[in-house]
């Protein structure tokens, strides 16, 4: 009988949920244990955060407890803690100093963002309190300046204007058209005429997007490799198409979505796709590892692993207030209006996440 394989997953958001689910589905729980470690201990849904900035009731809905989802699937476990060190075969959790050994590790700790999308606490109740205080500040302001014209800035400007029609909402941008230059001009033109441009405000919201990846716990381990495995500017982890770190010594470590350097805009659905690929690849590696246990050499050839191919033109969508949205669909077409708004609505995402989490993982 072979030893159980231990997989540690850092983070409990979109990418990890998909990885763990796919892994347990492919392998069952017979000879494998998954430990998910997250610093906030819950699934915080970033794509729903812009609506949470204007609505206190909705802010609560951006949090999804995971205890039942994981505990319904013993021997897997969820640990509420911050990973502060990663070593070749174990990780350390800062708050308790506990070490968690692993055979395979999945790093999916995402990016860090400014308030109001992330707050400096690991306690969800304190986070919610800080987010409510932020909403109160917005309610008091008469002129709100958003600095940054990416998707977050545009969506938030539209949401603020719809929720507070009497406030002056200003979106500061540096280019002729809004949104990043990788979006087709037709799509960018579809949103440009909505915000006004003037600069005088009593409340400023930075919407410049992500600041950097949350990977400092990897620094010491990766410093020993000859290759630079962390990009010096973006601090993204360098991965192969199979989503493993690009160094033979670290091929038992996967990095999934926002934390890695795969091309394309950072979107939740891509985190989900990558999570599924990492989960499937882990399952194949574990089966191979277990089949070879007890042998002196690896008698079976290594398994064929799945590869992630970044889409050449990604579809994307933007909510423009409560009932309106614009979307770029495959083929380069741009569609907009209330029907697109129905698909883009946060309630659709709420339903999708609830249906993902309403059964124990792996079922
Ligand atoms: C405001 C905003 C709006 C967005 N809207 C959309 C949208 O409409 N559609 C879309 O597809 N995408 C959207 N995105 C992008 C999308 O949210 C991300 O691409 C997606 O969340 C990435 O998932 P992830 O799993 O890689 O990381 P994240 O969702 O960032 O999760 C990272 C997790 O790791 C945990 N963690 C971090 N460090 C540690 C540590 N040291 N120890 C333990 N745990 C740790 C965190 O607690 C967190 O749970 C939006 C992003 C933002 C900021």
Short mmCIF file of C-alpha atoms and ligand atoms in Angstrom, two decimals:
data_model
loop_
_atom_site.label_atom_id
_atom_site.label_comp_id
_atom_site.label_asym_id
_atom_site.label_seq_id
_atom_site.Cartn_x
_atom_site.Cartn_y
_atom_site.Cartn_z
CA UNK A 1 0.00 0.00 0.00
CA UNK A 2 1.56 3.35 -1.03
CA UNK A 3 1.97 6.38 1.28
CA UNK A 4 -0.67 9.11 0.98
CA UNK A 5 0.42 12.08 -1.10
CA UNK A 6 0.02 15.49 0.51
CA UNK A 7 -0.92 18.50 -1.65
CA UNK A 8 -0.80 21.99 -0.12
CA UNK A 9 -2.67 24.81 -1.88
CA UNK A 10 -1.90 28.42 -0.89
CA UNK A 11 -5.04 30.53 -1.22
CA UNK A 12 -8.74 29.71 -1.33
CA UNK A 13 -10.12 31.73 -4.20
CA UNK A 14 -11.15 30.93 -7.78
CA UNK A 15 -7.95 29.16 -8.90
CA UNK A 16 -7.60 27.02 -5.76
CA UNK A 17 -11.23 26.02 -5.63
CA UNK A 18 -10.96 24.80 -9.23
CA UNK A 19 -7.64 23.01 -8.60
CA UNK A 20 -8.83 21.22 -5.48
CA UNK A 21 -12.15 20.24 -7.02
CA UNK A 22 -10.54 18.86 -10.18
CA UNK A 23 -7.86 17.04 -8.20
CA UNK A 24 -10.23 15.33 -5.82
CA UNK A 25 -12.63 14.53 -8.68
CA UNK A 26 -9.85 12.84 -10.68
CA UNK A 27 -8.24 10.94 -7.83
CA UNK A 28 -10.74 10.55 -5.01
CA UNK A 29 -9.48 10.85 -1.43
CA UNK A 30 -8.08 7.35 -1.06
CA UNK A 31 -4.36 8.03 -1.03
CA UNK A 32 -4.21 11.79 -1.06
CA UNK A 33 -4.76 14.68 1.34
CA UNK A 34 -5.32 18.30 0.32
CA UNK A 35 -4.62 21.20 2.72
CA UNK A 36 -5.85 24.61 1.60
CA UNK A 37 -4.25 27.49 3.50
CA UNK A 38 -5.73 30.97 3.15
CA UNK A 39 -4.91 34.11 5.05
CA UNK A 40 -8.53 35.25 5.22
CA UNK A 41 -9.87 31.69 5.52
CA UNK A 42 -12.76 32.33 3.13
CA UNK A 43 -13.36 32.79 -0.58
CA UNK A 44 -13.45 36.55 -1.25
CA UNK A 45 -14.83 37.12 -4.75
CA UNK A 46 -12.86 40.01 -6.27
CA UNK A 47 -15.00 40.37 -9.42
CA UNK A 48 -17.97 41.22 -7.17
CA UNK A 49 -15.96 43.79 -5.19
CA UNK A 50 -16.84 46.83 -7.33
CA UNK A 51 -20.53 46.38 -6.54
CA UNK A 52 -19.58 45.89 -2.88
CA UNK A 53 -18.00 49.38 -2.91
CA UNK A 54 -21.39 51.03 -3.42
CA UNK A 55 -23.69 48.69 -1.52
CA UNK A 56 -23.26 47.54 2.10
CA UNK A 57 -25.64 44.59 1.79
CA UNK A 58 -23.88 43.37 -1.29
CA UNK A 59 -20.42 43.78 0.33
CA UNK A 60 -21.38 40.89 2.67
CA UNK A 61 -22.25 38.69 -0.30
CA UNK A 62 -18.71 38.87 -1.72
CA UNK A 63 -17.60 36.43 1.04
CA UNK A 64 -18.13 32.68 0.78
CA UNK A 65 -17.34 30.40 3.77
CA UNK A 66 -15.49 27.26 2.71
CA UNK A 67 -15.46 25.13 5.89
CA UNK A 68 -18.36 22.94 4.88
CA UNK A 69 -17.10 22.60 1.34
CA UNK A 70 -13.76 21.26 2.56
CA UNK A 71 -14.85 19.48 5.73
CA UNK A 72 -17.51 17.57 3.85
CA UNK A 73 -14.55 15.88 2.15
CA UNK A 74 -12.26 14.37 4.79
CA UNK A 75 -9.26 14.00 5.07
CA UNK A 76 -8.90 17.37 3.32
CA UNK A 77 -8.60 20.47 5.49
CA UNK A 78 -8.84 24.26 5.40
CA UNK A 79 -6.36 26.28 7.47
CA UNK A 80 -6.96 29.97 8.23
CA UNK A 81 -3.41 31.36 8.26
CA UNK A 82 -0.79 33.31 6.30
CA UNK A 83 1.96 31.32 4.61
CA UNK A 84 5.20 33.13 5.46
CA UNK A 85 7.83 30.64 4.23
CA UNK A 86 7.96 28.03 1.51
CA UNK A 87 10.68 25.34 1.59
CA UNK A 88 11.28 22.44 -0.79
CA UNK A 89 8.99 20.08 1.09
CA UNK A 90 7.07 22.12 3.66
CA UNK A 91 5.45 25.53 4.24
CA UNK A 92 5.24 27.55 7.45
CA UNK A 93 2.18 29.43 8.69
CA UNK A 94 3.07 32.75 10.33
CA UNK A 95 0.39 33.04 13.03
CA UNK A 96 1.00 29.61 14.62
CA UNK A 97 4.47 28.67 13.36
CA UNK A 98 2.96 25.33 12.24
CA UNK A 99 4.68 23.54 9.37
CA UNK A 100 2.73 21.68 6.70
CA UNK A 101 4.71 19.09 4.72
CA UNK A 102 3.87 18.62 1.07
CA UNK A 103 4.75 16.43 -1.91
CA UNK A 104 3.16 18.93 -4.31
CA UNK A 105 2.47 22.61 -3.80
CA UNK A 106 0.09 24.94 -5.65
CA UNK A 107 0.81 28.65 -5.25
CA UNK A 108 -2.20 30.74 -6.15
CA UNK A 109 -1.93 33.72 -3.83
CA UNK A 110 -3.02 36.32 -6.41
CA UNK A 111 -2.11 40.01 -6.41
CA UNK A 112 -2.35 42.72 -3.81
CA UNK A 113 -4.76 45.62 -4.37
CA UNK A 114 -5.46 48.96 -2.69
CA UNK A 115 -8.60 49.69 -0.68
CA UNK A 116 -11.50 49.47 -1.35
CA UNK A 117 -10.80 46.14 -3.10
CA UNK A 118 -8.58 44.76 -0.33
CA UNK A 119 -8.07 45.90 3.27
CA UNK A 120 -5.07 45.31 5.51
CA UNK A 121 -6.58 42.63 7.72
CA UNK A 122 -6.92 38.84 7.62
CA UNK A 123 -10.15 38.89 9.62
CA UNK A 124 -13.25 38.91 7.35
CA UNK A 125 -15.39 40.69 10.00
CA UNK A 126 -12.83 43.51 10.34
CA UNK A 127 -12.51 43.67 6.57
CA UNK A 128 -16.27 44.09 6.21
CA UNK A 129 -16.26 46.81 8.89
CA UNK A 130 -13.50 48.69 7.02
CA UNK A 131 -15.41 48.31 3.77
CA UNK A 132 -18.62 49.70 5.37
CA UNK A 133 -16.65 52.68 6.73
CA UNK A 134 -15.35 53.25 3.20
CA UNK A 135 -18.90 53.20 1.78
CA UNK A 136 -19.89 55.83 4.41
CA UNK A 137 -17.00 58.06 3.29
CA UNK A 138 -18.14 57.77 -0.32
CA UNK A 139 -21.69 58.70 0.72
CA UNK A 140 -20.37 61.91 2.33
CA UNK A 141 -18.22 62.96 -0.64
CA UNK A 142 -19.62 65.24 -3.32
CA UNK A 143 -16.84 64.91 -5.88
CA UNK A 144 -15.13 61.56 -6.37
CA UNK A 145 -11.96 61.15 -8.37
CA UNK A 146 -11.00 57.73 -9.70
CA UNK A 147 -7.39 57.44 -10.79
CA UNK A 148 -6.88 54.70 -13.36
CA UNK A 149 -8.86 53.87 -16.48
CA UNK A 150 -8.74 50.07 -16.57
CA UNK A 151 -11.83 47.87 -16.27
CA UNK A 152 -12.07 48.47 -12.51
CA UNK A 153 -12.02 52.27 -12.89
CA UNK A 154 -14.62 52.27 -15.66
CA UNK A 155 -16.95 49.82 -13.87
CA UNK A 156 -16.67 51.63 -10.56
CA UNK A 157 -17.23 55.07 -12.15
CA UNK A 158 -20.42 53.79 -13.79
CA UNK A 159 -21.61 52.11 -10.57
CA UNK A 160 -20.97 55.25 -8.51
CA UNK A 161 -22.81 57.44 -11.00
CA UNK A 162 -25.80 55.06 -11.09
CA UNK A 163 -25.94 54.77 -7.29
CA UNK A 164 -25.27 58.47 -6.58
CA UNK A 165 -26.55 60.39 -9.63
CA UNK A 166 -26.01 63.75 -7.87
CA UNK A 167 -22.33 63.21 -7.16
CA UNK A 168 -19.65 64.40 -9.49
CA UNK A 169 -17.68 61.31 -10.56
CA UNK A 170 -14.43 61.94 -12.41
CA UNK A 171 -12.30 59.28 -14.08
CA UNK A 172 -8.72 60.39 -14.60
CA UNK A 173 -7.00 58.77 -17.57
CA UNK A 174 -3.86 59.34 -19.59
CA UNK A 175 -4.77 57.92 -22.97
CA UNK A 176 -7.05 59.00 -25.78
CA UNK A 177 -9.41 56.11 -25.17
CA UNK A 178 -10.22 54.34 -21.93
CA UNK A 179 -9.16 50.77 -21.07
CA UNK A 180 -5.82 49.03 -21.73
CA UNK A 181 -4.47 49.10 -25.27
CA UNK A 182 -4.85 45.32 -25.74
CA UNK A 183 -8.64 45.80 -26.00
CA UNK A 184 -9.86 46.56 -29.57
CA UNK A 185 -10.54 50.24 -30.27
CA UNK A 186 -14.20 49.51 -31.09
CA UNK A 187 -14.70 48.10 -27.59
CA UNK A 188 -12.82 51.01 -25.96
CA UNK A 189 -14.89 53.56 -27.90
CA UNK A 190 -18.04 51.90 -26.62
CA UNK A 191 -17.35 53.19 -23.11
CA UNK A 192 -15.40 56.42 -23.58
CA UNK A 193 -18.22 58.92 -23.75
CA UNK A 194 -19.68 57.91 -20.38
CA UNK A 195 -17.42 59.45 -17.73
CA UNK A 196 -16.77 63.20 -17.63
CA UNK A 197 -13.26 64.62 -17.27
CA UNK A 198 -12.58 67.36 -14.72
CA UNK A 199 -10.19 67.37 -11.81
CA UNK A 200 -11.38 68.62 -8.45
CA UNK A 201 -12.53 66.16 -5.85
CA UNK A 202 -12.92 65.49 -2.12
CA UNK A 203 -12.54 61.68 -2.28
CA UNK A 204 -9.98 59.77 -4.29
CA UNK A 205 -10.19 56.08 -5.19
CA UNK A 206 -7.09 54.48 -6.74
CA UNK A 207 -8.23 52.14 -9.51
CA UNK A 208 -4.84 51.57 -11.08
CA UNK A 209 -5.26 47.80 -10.78
CA UNK A 210 -3.02 45.27 -9.16
CA UNK A 211 0.13 46.41 -7.35
CA UNK A 212 2.20 43.23 -7.16
CA UNK A 213 1.92 39.48 -6.75
CA UNK A 214 1.77 38.01 -3.25
CA UNK A 215 4.90 35.84 -3.52
CA UNK A 216 7.37 37.17 -0.92
CA UNK A 217 7.20 33.80 0.90
CA UNK A 218 8.93 32.23 -2.13
CA UNK A 219 11.95 34.58 -2.20
CA UNK A 220 14.34 32.52 -0.10
CA UNK A 221 13.58 29.22 -1.81
CA UNK A 222 13.88 30.59 -5.33
CA UNK A 223 17.02 32.64 -4.62
CA UNK A 224 18.93 29.34 -4.69
CA UNK A 225 18.07 28.67 -8.35
CA UNK A 226 20.32 29.89 -11.16
CA UNK A 227 17.31 31.05 -13.19
CA UNK A 228 15.28 34.08 -12.14
CA UNK A 229 12.02 32.39 -11.31
CA UNK A 230 10.34 35.57 -10.10
CA UNK A 231 10.03 38.35 -12.66
CA UNK A 232 11.99 41.32 -11.25
CA UNK A 233 9.35 43.95 -12.08
CA UNK A 234 5.97 42.21 -11.87
CA UNK A 235 7.14 39.64 -9.27
CA UNK A 236 5.12 37.01 -11.16
CA UNK A 237 6.26 33.39 -10.89
CA UNK A 238 7.65 31.99 -14.14
CA UNK A 239 5.79 28.87 -15.24
CA UNK A 240 5.87 26.41 -18.14
CA UNK A 241 2.66 25.79 -20.17
CA UNK A 242 1.92 22.92 -17.73
CA UNK A 243 1.83 25.59 -14.96
CA UNK A 244 4.85 24.12 -13.11
CA UNK A 245 7.74 26.41 -12.11
CA UNK A 246 10.29 26.45 -14.93
CA UNK A 247 13.09 24.69 -13.09
CA UNK A 248 13.62 20.93 -12.68
CA UNK A 249 14.22 21.31 -8.91
CA UNK A 250 10.78 22.89 -8.52
CA UNK A 251 8.63 20.90 -10.94
CA UNK A 252 6.57 19.71 -7.93
CA UNK A 253 5.44 23.35 -7.45
CA UNK A 254 2.61 24.79 -9.54
CA UNK A 255 1.65 28.47 -9.77
CA UNK A 256 -1.83 29.31 -10.96
CA UNK A 257 -3.28 32.45 -12.53
CA UNK A 258 -2.77 35.98 -11.19
CA UNK A 259 0.42 34.98 -9.40
CA UNK A 260 2.06 33.57 -12.56
CA UNK A 261 3.47 35.13 -15.73
CA UNK A 262 1.10 33.59 -18.32
CA UNK A 263 0.01 36.09 -20.95
CA UNK A 264 -3.37 37.78 -21.15
CA UNK A 265 -5.48 39.94 -18.90
CA UNK A 266 -6.07 38.69 -15.39
CA UNK A 267 -9.60 37.38 -15.21
CA UNK A 268 -11.45 35.04 -12.88
CA UNK A 269 -12.56 32.68 -15.65
CA UNK A 270 -8.90 32.20 -16.64
CA UNK A 271 -8.05 31.46 -13.01
CA UNK A 272 -10.74 28.79 -13.15
CA UNK A 273 -9.39 27.30 -16.41
CA UNK A 274 -5.84 27.23 -15.06
CA UNK A 275 -7.01 25.74 -11.77
CA UNK A 276 -8.63 22.87 -13.66
CA UNK A 277 -5.46 22.24 -15.69
CA UNK A 278 -3.25 22.29 -12.56
CA UNK A 279 -5.66 19.91 -10.79
CA UNK A 280 -5.68 17.48 -13.72
CA UNK A 281 -1.86 17.59 -14.05
CA UNK A 282 -1.42 17.00 -10.34
CA UNK A 283 -3.74 14.00 -10.51
CA UNK A 284 -1.68 12.51 -13.38
CA UNK A 285 1.62 13.11 -11.53
CA UNK A 286 0.28 11.60 -8.31
CA UNK A 287 -0.99 8.50 -10.12
CA UNK A 288 2.44 8.12 -11.74
CA UNK A 289 4.25 8.68 -8.42
CA UNK A 290 2.09 6.09 -6.67
CA UNK A 291 2.42 3.56 -9.48
CA UNK A 292 6.22 3.81 -9.18
CA UNK A 293 6.48 3.57 -5.39
CA UNK A 294 8.60 0.67 -4.27
CA UNK A 295 10.43 0.51 -7.61
CA UNK A 296 14.17 1.32 -7.70
CA UNK A 297 13.84 3.45 -10.83
CA UNK A 298 10.87 5.09 -12.46
CA UNK A 299 9.76 2.13 -14.56
CA UNK A 300 6.84 3.87 -16.24
CA UNK A 301 7.35 6.81 -18.62
CA UNK A 302 6.38 10.21 -17.15
CA UNK A 303 2.75 11.16 -17.77
CA UNK A 304 1.71 13.50 -20.54
CA UNK A 305 0.59 16.77 -18.91
CA UNK A 306 -2.03 19.24 -20.13
CA UNK A 307 -0.86 22.66 -21.32
CA UNK A 308 -2.44 26.08 -20.85
CA UNK A 309 -2.70 28.09 -24.07
CA UNK A 310 -3.50 31.78 -23.54
CA UNK A 311 -6.35 32.78 -25.90
CA UNK A 312 -5.18 35.12 -28.68
CA UNK A 313 -8.22 37.37 -28.34
CA UNK A 314 -9.91 37.14 -25.00
CA UNK A 315 -13.58 37.85 -24.51
CA UNK A 316 -14.27 40.37 -21.78
CA UNK A 317 -17.20 42.34 -20.46
CA UNK A 318 -17.75 45.49 -18.44
CA UNK A 319 -20.75 46.48 -16.34
CA UNK A 320 -21.74 50.08 -17.07
CA UNK A 321 -24.02 50.79 -14.14
CA UNK A 322 -26.79 48.56 -12.83
CA UNK A 323 -28.58 47.52 -16.00
CA UNK A 324 -26.11 48.07 -18.78
CA UNK A 325 -22.94 46.33 -19.95
CA UNK A 326 -20.63 46.03 -22.93
CA UNK A 327 -18.93 42.82 -24.05
CA UNK A 328 -16.25 41.80 -26.50
CA UNK A 329 -17.18 38.37 -27.84
CA UNK A 330 -15.19 35.80 -29.89
CA UNK A 331 -14.69 37.01 -33.45
CA UNK A 332 -13.94 40.53 -32.20
CA UNK A 333 -17.61 41.64 -32.07
CA UNK A 334 -18.73 44.22 -29.52
CA UNK A 335 -22.24 44.00 -28.07
CA UNK A 336 -23.86 46.19 -25.43
CA UNK A 337 -27.18 46.96 -23.74
CA UNK A 338 -29.45 45.66 -20.99
CA UNK A 339 -29.40 42.03 -22.20
CA UNK A 340 -25.61 41.97 -21.89
CA UNK A 341 -26.12 43.57 -18.47
CA UNK A 342 -28.23 40.58 -17.40
CA UNK A 343 -25.31 38.19 -18.10
CA UNK A 344 -22.77 40.49 -16.49
CA UNK A 345 -24.77 41.04 -13.32
CA UNK A 346 -23.01 40.07 -10.11
CA UNK A 347 -26.05 37.99 -9.16
CA UNK A 348 -25.18 35.59 -12.01
CA UNK A 349 -21.69 35.17 -10.57
CA UNK A 350 -23.19 34.75 -7.09
CA UNK A 351 -25.32 31.90 -8.39
CA UNK A 352 -22.32 30.30 -10.18
CA UNK A 353 -20.13 30.36 -7.06
CA UNK A 354 -22.89 29.08 -4.82
CA UNK A 355 -23.51 26.16 -7.15
CA UNK A 356 -19.76 25.45 -7.21
CA UNK A 357 -19.54 25.38 -3.44
CA UNK A 358 -22.85 23.81 -2.45
CA UNK A 359 -21.48 20.25 -2.61
CA UNK A 360 -18.33 18.96 -0.91
CA UNK A 361 -15.32 19.38 -3.17
CA UNK A 362 -14.73 16.55 -5.60
CA UNK A 363 -18.43 15.83 -6.11
C1 LIG B 1 -11.98 45.12 -8.57
C2 LIG B 1 -11.78 43.93 -9.44
C3 LIG B 1 -12.79 43.53 -10.31
C4 LIG B 1 -12.61 42.40 -11.13
N1 LIG B 1 -13.64 42.03 -11.97
C5 LIG B 1 -13.52 40.92 -12.72
C6 LIG B 1 -14.60 40.48 -13.55
O1 LIG B 1 -15.64 41.14 -13.63
N2 LIG B 1 -14.45 39.34 -14.24
C7 LIG B 1 -13.30 38.58 -14.17
O2 LIG B 1 -13.23 37.52 -14.82
N3 LIG B 1 -12.26 38.97 -13.41
C8 LIG B 1 -12.33 40.11 -12.68
N4 LIG B 1 -11.28 40.52 -11.89
C9 LIG B 1 -10.03 39.70 -11.89
C10 LIG B 1 -10.21 38.49 -11.00
O3 LIG B 1 -10.77 38.86 -9.77
C11 LIG B 1 -8.87 37.81 -10.77
O4 LIG B 1 -8.28 37.49 -12.01
C12 LIG B 1 -9.06 36.53 -9.96
O5 LIG B 1 -9.64 36.83 -8.70
C13 LIG B 1 -7.72 35.86 -9.78
O6 LIG B 1 -7.89 34.74 -9.01
P1 LIG B 1 -6.70 34.15 -8.20
O7 LIG B 1 -7.29 32.89 -7.66
O8 LIG B 1 -5.45 34.05 -9.00
O9 LIG B 1 -6.34 35.20 -7.00
P2 LIG B 1 -7.21 35.97 -5.91
O10 LIG B 1 -8.64 35.93 -6.23
O11 LIG B 1 -6.53 37.28 -5.71
O12 LIG B 1 -6.99 35.10 -4.56
C14 LIG B 1 -5.79 35.09 -3.84
C15 LIG B 1 -6.02 34.32 -2.53
O13 LIG B 1 -4.77 33.98 -1.92
C16 LIG B 1 -4.83 34.27 -0.52
N5 LIG B 1 -3.46 34.59 -0.08
C17 LIG B 1 -2.64 35.57 -0.54
N6 LIG B 1 -1.44 35.54 0.11
C18 LIG B 1 -1.51 34.50 0.98
C19 LIG B 1 -0.60 33.94 1.94
N7 LIG B 1 0.63 34.44 2.13
N8 LIG B 1 -1.01 32.90 2.68
C20 LIG B 1 -2.25 32.36 2.52
N9 LIG B 1 -3.15 32.84 1.63
C21 LIG B 1 -2.78 33.89 0.87
C22 LIG B 1 -5.81 35.46 -0.43
O14 LIG B 1 -6.41 35.52 0.85
C23 LIG B 1 -6.83 35.10 -1.52
O15 LIG B 1 -7.85 34.26 -1.04
C24 LIG B 1 -11.41 41.65 -11.07
C25 LIG B 1 -10.39 42.05 -10.20
C26 LIG B 1 -10.56 43.18 -9.39
C27 LIG B 1 -9.46 43.61 -8.45
#
